[in-house]
Coordinates of C-alpha atoms in Angstrom, one line a residue:
M29 CA -0.2 -0.2 0.0
T30 CA 1.4 3.4 -0.9
R31 CA 0.3 7.0 0.6
V32 CA -0.4 9.2 -2.2
A33 CA -1.3 12.8 -1.6
L34 CA -2.7 14.7 -4.6
I35 CA -2.9 18.7 -4.7
N36 CA -4.3 21.1 -7.0
P37 CA -2.3 24.1 -6.4
N38 CA -3.9 27.4 -5.2
W39 CA -3.4 29.1 -8.3
D40 CA -2.5 32.8 -9.0
F41 CA -2.5 34.2 -12.5
S42 CA -1.1 37.5 -11.7
G43 CA 0.9 38.7 -15.0
S44 CA -0.2 35.5 -16.8
I45 CA -1.6 35.4 -20.5
Y46 CA -3.5 32.6 -19.0
F47 CA -6.7 32.5 -21.0
G48 CA -9.0 30.1 -19.0
C49 CA -11.5 30.4 -16.6
R50 CA -9.5 31.9 -12.8
S51 CA -12.3 30.9 -10.8
P52 CA -11.8 27.2 -8.8
H53 CA -13.1 24.1 -10.6
L54 CA -13.3 20.4 -9.8
P55 CA -9.5 18.9 -10.3
L56 CA -10.8 16.0 -12.4
E57 CA -7.6 14.6 -13.4
L58 CA -6.7 14.1 -9.4
G59 CA -10.4 13.0 -8.7
I60 CA -10.5 10.4 -11.6
S61 CA -6.9 9.4 -10.2
Q62 CA -8.2 8.8 -6.6
H63 CA -10.6 6.7 -7.5
Y64 CA -8.3 4.2 -9.2
L65 CA -5.8 4.4 -6.3
K66 CA -8.6 3.8 -3.7
A67 CA -10.0 1.1 -5.6
A68 CA -6.4 -0.7 -5.3
G69 CA -6.0 -0.4 -1.9
H70 CA -3.8 2.8 -1.6
D71 CA -4.5 5.6 0.8
T72 CA -5.5 8.9 -0.6
L73 CA -5.5 12.5 0.2
L74 CA -6.7 14.8 -2.2
L75 CA -5.9 18.5 -1.6
D76 CA -7.7 21.0 -3.5
A77 CA -5.8 24.2 -2.5
H78 CA -7.5 26.4 -4.8
M79 CA -11.0 25.6 -4.1
F80 CA -10.2 25.7 -0.1
D81 CA -7.9 28.6 -0.6
L82 CA -5.0 27.0 0.9
S83 CA -1.5 28.5 2.0
L84 CA 1.3 26.8 1.5
A85 CA 1.6 26.8 5.4
E86 CA -1.9 24.9 5.3
I87 CA -1.0 22.5 2.7
E88 CA 2.3 21.3 4.5
A89 CA 0.2 20.7 8.0
E90 CA -2.2 18.5 6.3
L91 CA 0.8 16.8 4.4
R92 CA 2.7 16.3 7.8
A93 CA -0.5 14.8 9.2
F94 CA -1.4 12.4 6.3
D95 CA 2.8 11.3 6.0
P96 CA 2.8 10.5 2.3
D97 CA 4.9 8.3 0.1
Q98 CA 4.3 10.0 -3.0
I99 CA 3.1 13.6 -3.3
V100 CA 1.5 14.4 -6.7
F101 CA 0.7 17.9 -8.0
T102 CA -0.9 19.4 -11.3
T103 CA 0.9 22.0 -13.4
A104 CA -2.6 23.2 -14.8
P105 CA -6.0 24.1 -13.1
T106 CA -8.2 20.8 -14.1
Y107 CA -8.1 19.0 -17.0
L108 CA -10.5 21.3 -18.5
F109 CA -7.7 23.8 -19.1
W110 CA -4.9 21.6 -19.9
R111 CA -4.8 22.5 -23.4
C112 CA -4.7 26.2 -22.6
A113 CA -2.8 26.2 -19.3
P114 CA -0.7 29.1 -17.8
P115 CA 2.5 28.8 -19.5
E116 CA 4.6 29.8 -16.6
L117 CA 5.3 27.2 -13.8
R118 CA 5.4 29.7 -10.9
V119 CA 2.8 28.4 -8.5
P120 CA 3.7 24.8 -9.0
Q121 CA 7.3 26.1 -8.7
Q122 CA 6.3 27.5 -5.1
L123 CA 4.3 24.3 -4.1
A124 CA 7.4 21.8 -5.2
I125 CA 9.9 23.8 -2.7
A126 CA 7.4 24.0 -0.1
V127 CA 6.5 20.0 0.1
R128 CA 9.9 18.8 -1.3
N129 CA 10.9 17.1 2.0
L130 CA 7.5 15.8 2.6
A131 CA 7.6 12.7 1.0
P132 CA 10.2 10.4 -0.7
T133 CA 8.8 11.2 -4.1
L134 CA 7.5 14.0 -5.9
I135 CA 5.5 13.7 -9.1
A136 CA 4.3 16.2 -11.6
V137 CA 1.4 15.9 -13.9
G138 CA 0.2 18.2 -16.8
P139 CA 0.4 19.8 -20.2
H140 CA 4.1 20.9 -19.5
G141 CA 5.5 17.8 -18.5
S142 CA 3.4 16.0 -21.3
T143 CA 5.3 18.4 -24.0
T144 CA 8.7 19.4 -22.8
P145 CA 9.5 16.8 -19.9
K146 CA 12.6 17.7 -19.4
T147 CA 12.5 21.2 -18.8
A148 CA 9.3 20.7 -16.6
L149 CA 11.3 18.1 -14.3
R150 CA 14.4 20.6 -14.2
K151 CA 11.9 23.7 -13.4
L152 CA 10.1 22.0 -11.1
G153 CA 12.8 19.9 -8.9
V154 CA 10.8 16.8 -8.9
D155 CA 11.9 12.9 -9.2
I156 CA 9.1 12.2 -11.9
V157 CA 7.2 13.9 -14.3
V158 CA 4.4 12.1 -16.0
M159 CA 3.6 12.4 -19.9
G160 CA 0.1 12.3 -21.0
E161 CA -3.2 11.4 -19.1
C162 CA -2.4 10.8 -15.7
E163 CA -4.5 8.5 -14.0
A164 CA -3.1 5.3 -15.2
S165 CA 0.5 6.3 -14.7
L166 CA -0.3 7.5 -11.1
L167 CA -2.0 4.1 -10.2
R168 CA 1.5 2.1 -11.7
L169 CA 3.9 4.3 -9.8
A170 CA 1.8 3.9 -6.7
N171 CA 1.6 0.0 -7.5
G172 CA 5.5 0.2 -7.2
E173 CA 6.5 0.4 -11.2
R174 CA 9.0 2.7 -12.6
D175 CA 10.4 1.5 -15.7
F176 CA 7.4 1.9 -18.2
P177 CA 6.3 4.3 -21.1
G178 CA 5.3 7.9 -20.1
L179 CA 7.6 8.8 -17.3
C180 CA 10.7 11.6 -17.2
F181 CA 13.1 10.8 -14.3
A182 CA 16.6 11.2 -13.6
D183 CA 18.9 8.5 -14.7
G184 CA 22.2 9.0 -13.0
A185 CA 23.6 12.5 -14.1
S186 CA 21.2 12.8 -17.0
L187 CA 17.5 12.9 -17.4
R188 CA 15.6 9.7 -19.1
V189 CA 12.4 10.1 -20.9
N190 CA 10.7 6.8 -21.1
G191 CA 8.7 6.5 -24.2
G192 CA 6.0 9.5 -25.1
P193 CA 2.8 10.7 -23.6
Q194 CA 0.3 8.1 -23.0
A195 CA -3.6 8.0 -22.9
V196 CA -5.8 6.1 -21.2
A197 CA -9.0 4.3 -22.5
F198 CA -11.5 6.6 -20.9
S199 CA -14.7 4.9 -22.0
D200 CA -14.4 2.8 -19.0
Q201 CA -14.1 5.3 -16.4
P202 CA -16.4 4.8 -13.6
A203 CA -19.1 7.3 -12.5
L204 CA -16.8 9.9 -9.9
D205 CA -18.3 11.0 -6.7
W206 CA -16.7 14.2 -4.7
P207 CA -16.6 15.0 -1.2
D208 CA -19.9 17.4 -0.2
E209 CA -17.4 19.8 1.1
M210 CA -15.9 20.2 -2.1
I211 CA -19.0 20.4 -3.6
R212 CA -20.2 23.1 -0.9
R213 CA -17.4 25.3 -2.0
H214 CA -17.9 25.0 -5.5
H215 CA -20.1 28.2 -6.0
H216 CA -18.5 28.9 -9.6
H217 CA -20.9 28.2 -12.9
H218 CA -18.5 28.1 -15.5
H219 CA -19.6 30.1 -18.6
R220 CA -23.0 30.5 -17.2
F221 CA -24.4 33.6 -17.7
E222 CA -28.3 33.8 -18.0
A223 CA -29.1 33.4 -14.1
E224 CA -27.0 33.6 -11.0
P225 CA -26.3 30.5 -9.3
T226 CA -28.5 29.5 -6.2
A227 CA -26.8 26.0 -5.8
P228 CA -23.4 24.4 -6.1
G229 CA -21.9 23.9 -9.8
A230 CA -19.5 21.0 -10.8
E231 CA -17.9 19.6 -13.9
V232 CA -18.3 16.7 -15.6
E233 CA -16.3 14.6 -18.3
A234 CA -18.7 13.2 -21.1
S235 CA -16.0 12.7 -23.6
R236 CA -12.3 13.1 -24.1
G237 CA -10.3 14.4 -27.1
C238 CA -11.5 15.7 -30.4
P239 CA -11.9 14.0 -33.9
Y240 CA -10.6 17.3 -35.3
N241 CA -6.9 19.0 -35.5
C242 CA -7.3 22.8 -35.5
T243 CA -4.1 24.2 -35.7
F244 CA -4.2 26.4 -32.4
C245 CA -5.4 23.4 -30.2
A246 CA -2.4 22.2 -28.0
K247 CA -4.1 18.6 -27.4
E248 CA -1.6 16.6 -29.4
N249 CA 0.1 15.4 -26.0
F250 CA -3.1 14.4 -24.0
R251 CA -7.0 14.3 -24.5
N252 CA -6.4 13.9 -28.4
A253 CA -8.0 11.2 -30.0
Y254 CA -11.9 11.1 -29.3
R255 CA -13.6 8.7 -26.8
K256 CA -16.5 9.0 -25.0
R257 CA -18.1 7.2 -21.9
P258 CA -21.4 5.6 -21.8
P259 CA -24.5 7.8 -21.4
T260 CA -25.7 5.5 -18.4
V261 CA -22.6 6.3 -16.3
I262 CA -22.5 9.9 -17.2
L263 CA -26.1 10.1 -16.0
D264 CA -25.0 8.3 -12.9
E265 CA -22.2 10.8 -12.2
I266 CA -24.6 13.5 -12.6
D267 CA -27.3 11.9 -10.5
R268 CA -24.7 11.5 -7.5
L269 CA -23.8 15.4 -8.1
R270 CA -27.7 16.2 -7.8
R271 CA -27.5 14.4 -4.4
H272 CA -25.0 17.1 -3.5
G273 CA -27.4 19.8 -4.4
V274 CA -25.8 20.6 -7.6
E275 CA -28.0 22.7 -9.9
Y276 CA -25.5 23.5 -13.0
V277 CA -22.8 21.0 -14.6
Y278 CA -20.1 22.3 -17.1
F279 CA -19.4 19.7 -19.5
I280 CA -15.4 20.1 -19.9
D281 CA -15.4 18.2 -23.5
E282 CA -13.2 19.4 -26.1
I283 CA -15.9 19.5 -28.2
F284 CA -19.6 18.0 -27.1
L285 CA -21.0 16.3 -30.0
P286 CA -24.7 15.4 -30.5
N287 CA -25.9 12.4 -28.2
R288 CA -29.4 11.7 -28.1
E289 CA -29.4 9.1 -25.5
L290 CA -27.5 11.5 -23.1
L291 CA -29.4 14.3 -23.9
E292 CA -32.9 12.6 -23.2
G293 CA -31.6 11.3 -19.9
L294 CA -30.7 15.0 -19.0
T295 CA -33.8 16.1 -19.8
M296 CA -35.3 14.3 -17.0
R297 CA -33.6 15.4 -14.6
G298 CA -34.0 19.1 -14.5
L299 CA -30.5 20.1 -14.4
K300 CA -28.8 22.9 -16.1
F301 CA -25.7 22.8 -18.0
G302 CA -23.0 24.4 -20.5
V303 CA -21.1 22.8 -23.3
Q304 CA -18.4 23.7 -26.0
T305 CA -18.9 22.5 -29.4
R306 CA -18.7 23.1 -33.2
I307 CA -22.3 24.4 -34.2
D308 CA -21.7 23.1 -37.6
L309 CA -22.0 19.9 -36.6
W310 CA -25.6 20.2 -35.0
K311 CA -29.0 20.1 -36.8
P312 CA -32.0 21.8 -36.0
D313 CA -33.7 18.9 -34.2
M314 CA -30.7 18.2 -32.1
L315 CA -30.2 21.7 -31.0
A316 CA -33.9 21.8 -30.0
L317 CA -33.4 18.9 -27.7
L318 CA -29.9 20.2 -26.4
G319 CA -32.2 23.0 -25.2
R320 CA -35.0 20.9 -23.8
A321 CA -32.4 18.8 -22.2
G322 CA -31.5 21.9 -20.1
C323 CA -28.0 23.6 -21.8
V324 CA -28.2 27.3 -21.0
S325 CA -24.9 28.0 -22.4
I326 CA -23.0 27.1 -25.5
E327 CA -19.5 28.3 -26.6
A328 CA -19.1 27.5 -30.1
G329 CA -15.9 27.6 -32.1
I330 CA -16.2 29.4 -35.3
E331 CA -13.0 31.2 -35.0
S332 CA -12.6 32.8 -38.4
L333 CA -15.0 34.4 -40.7
T334 CA -13.4 33.7 -44.0
V335 CA -13.2 30.4 -45.9
E336 CA -9.5 31.2 -46.1
G337 CA -9.3 31.8 -42.3
R338 CA -10.8 28.7 -41.4
A339 CA -8.7 26.7 -43.8
A340 CA -5.5 28.3 -42.4
L341 CA -6.9 27.0 -38.8
A342 CA -7.4 23.6 -40.4
K343 CA -11.2 23.8 -39.2
N344 CA -12.1 21.2 -41.8
C345 CA -15.6 23.3 -41.6
K346 CA -18.1 22.6 -44.7
M347 CA -20.3 25.9 -43.7
T348 CA -20.3 28.9 -45.5
T349 CA -20.1 31.8 -43.0
D350 CA -23.8 32.6 -43.7
Q351 CA -24.9 29.1 -42.7
L352 CA -23.0 29.1 -39.6
A353 CA -24.5 32.6 -38.8
E354 CA -27.9 31.0 -39.5
R355 CA -27.1 27.9 -36.9
L356 CA -26.1 30.0 -34.1
V357 CA -29.0 32.1 -34.1
E358 CA -31.1 28.8 -34.3
A359 CA -29.3 27.4 -31.2
R360 CA -30.1 30.8 -29.5
R361 CA -34.0 30.3 -29.9
H362 CA -33.3 27.0 -27.6
V363 CA -30.8 28.0 -25.4
P364 CA -30.4 31.4 -23.4
F365 CA -26.6 31.9 -24.4
V366 CA -24.7 31.2 -27.5
Q367 CA -21.2 32.4 -27.8
A368 CA -19.3 32.5 -31.1
N369 CA -15.8 32.3 -30.4
L370 CA -13.4 34.4 -32.9
I371 CA -9.7 34.2 -33.0
E372 CA -7.7 37.0 -34.6
V373 CA -6.4 35.7 -37.8
P374 CA -4.9 37.8 -41.1
E375 CA -7.6 36.4 -43.2
D376 CA -10.4 38.5 -41.8
D377 CA -10.9 42.0 -42.3
D378 CA -11.5 43.9 -38.7
P379 CA -14.2 45.9 -40.5
V380 CA -16.0 42.9 -41.6
V381 CA -15.5 41.0 -37.8
Q382 CA -16.9 44.3 -36.3
R383 CA -19.9 44.6 -38.4
W384 CA -20.6 40.6 -37.9
R385 CA -20.7 40.9 -34.5
R386 CA -22.8 43.6 -34.1
T387 CA -25.1 41.7 -36.4
M388 CA -25.1 38.5 -34.4
Q389 CA -25.5 40.7 -30.9
D390 CA -28.7 42.0 -32.4
A391 CA -30.1 38.3 -32.8
G392 CA -29.2 37.5 -29.4
V393 CA -25.7 35.5 -30.0
W394 CA -22.5 37.1 -28.3
A395 CA -19.1 37.2 -30.4
N396 CA -16.1 38.0 -28.9
D397 CA -13.8 40.8 -30.0
P398 CA -11.1 38.1 -31.9
V399 CA -8.4 36.9 -29.4
P400 CA -4.8 36.7 -30.4
L401 CA -3.6 33.0 -30.8
Y402 CA -1.0 31.8 -28.5
P403 CA 1.4 29.0 -30.3
Y404 CA 1.1 26.4 -27.2
P405 CA 3.9 24.1 -27.4
G406 CA 2.5 20.9 -28.5
S407 CA 0.1 22.9 -30.9
P408 CA 0.3 22.6 -34.7
D409 CA 0.7 26.3 -34.5
Y410 CA 3.7 26.0 -32.8
R411 CA 5.2 23.4 -35.0
K412 CA 4.9 25.5 -37.9
H413 CA 6.8 28.0 -36.8
W414 CA 9.6 26.1 -34.8
G415 CA 9.1 22.3 -35.5
E416 CA 9.3 20.4 -32.2
P417 CA 9.2 21.7 -29.0
D418 CA 12.4 21.8 -27.2
D419 CA 14.0 23.0 -24.0
V420 CA 13.1 26.7 -24.3
A421 CA 9.8 26.3 -26.0
W422 CA 7.5 28.0 -23.8
E423 CA 10.0 30.7 -23.7
R424 CA 9.9 31.0 -27.3
A425 CA 6.3 30.9 -27.6
H426 CA 6.0 33.6 -24.7
Q427 CA 8.3 36.0 -26.3
H428 CA 6.8 35.5 -30.0
Y429 CA 3.3 36.4 -28.3
L430 CA 4.1 39.3 -26.5
A431 CA 6.1 40.5 -29.3
M432 CA 3.5 40.3 -31.9
F433 CA 0.4 41.8 -30.4
D434 CA -0.4 45.0 -27.9
Q435 CA -3.7 44.0 -27.0
F436 CA -5.0 40.9 -25.6
S437 CA -7.7 39.3 -24.1
D438 CA -10.7 40.4 -22.3
V439 CA -9.8 38.2 -19.3
Q440 CA -6.2 39.8 -18.9
N441 CA -6.7 42.5 -17.0
D442 CA -2.8 43.2 -17.0
R443 CA -0.3 43.2 -19.7
P444 CA 1.1 39.9 -19.8
V445 CA 4.9 39.9 -18.4
P446 CA 8.0 37.8 -19.9
L447 CA 8.4 34.1 -18.7
D448 CA 11.4 34.7 -16.9
S449 CA 9.9 37.3 -14.7
L450 CA 7.2 34.9 -13.5
E451 CA 9.4 31.8 -12.8
L452 CA 11.7 30.9 -10.3
Q453 CA 14.8 30.8 -11.8
V454 CA 16.6 27.5 -11.8
A455 CA 20.1 26.1 -12.8
S456 CA 20.5 24.5 -16.0

């Protein structure tokens, strides 16, 4: 039996380019890992320092009481944001330093180690970096295995990368159950705008990965191939959340695809939910069912208003811009909040974009001011510029982004600062 502590850091995004939501969310990768560890007979402690606003001293106290053999922490705030993580490792570095001497083995999981494992291991000072989806690898590590694919670790004076990023089956993932106190503290309803929360929210994973390969999406080293769970299991998990008093769930799926059985099951549960999807994959009858099932928020990736722009992003979209607009308006007939996501691309003319945004907003569809593209290491966009990621991939992408743009996303309140000003500097 191994005593494993699983930690979601208490995130601080000051000075970051981070595009994702800054509120606490369920640490799904850690919750899934805890389920498999406990089922195998290991003792676990799940510390969500973000949800519970724990200081480093409070984390240390919890760990001293638990006395772990292994400490695991993630470098991105929940699976939902692995593909758009904070580029800097400042918060995980601070955590690693604080807990370094509280367990024999320190393990990092997340997108940074999945894409640039040696750099992540060096910056964090951990014993092992897990590459790719982490739940199966963490179980193998707790079982005492060490020499298997998907790990980076020190081997004498050198760093060894054993194989590449790993993926799990996912389709066999059972229904998760979360501690009541964690759900009670989950006040945030991710991407919900039509009403103020009156009860807790939660996140659920119905599918993982995406069948498309858009140039901007950093999913190639984790959550890549599309897989889905059986609707009966998803509904079981949602029923457990409802017993905790949850009134809203956000499906973290990279792409929430039409699924009649799941939507019909949701229709009978009276729950509200939000999704991220592609509007060109939804027919009018399924949009109507989506609304009846309780969907109150759609985030639809349009990205570009020109055929050329969508082609440059490898969207593989068969609809025209007018057809996409019509489908967005159709969705708005059934769902109270519909957002069309736009990315800043050279193929789009800004006056045309602004007119289209006003037209959509007049029809009740929110379209964001186009967001500059961050070339995440591990994305096709990064590879197009510089090839495969190396030891300075994150610094290179960050410097390029700051040099290219003088305006940033609406969620970036302050101008982002260089990566070396955000991270703790370590010896090479």
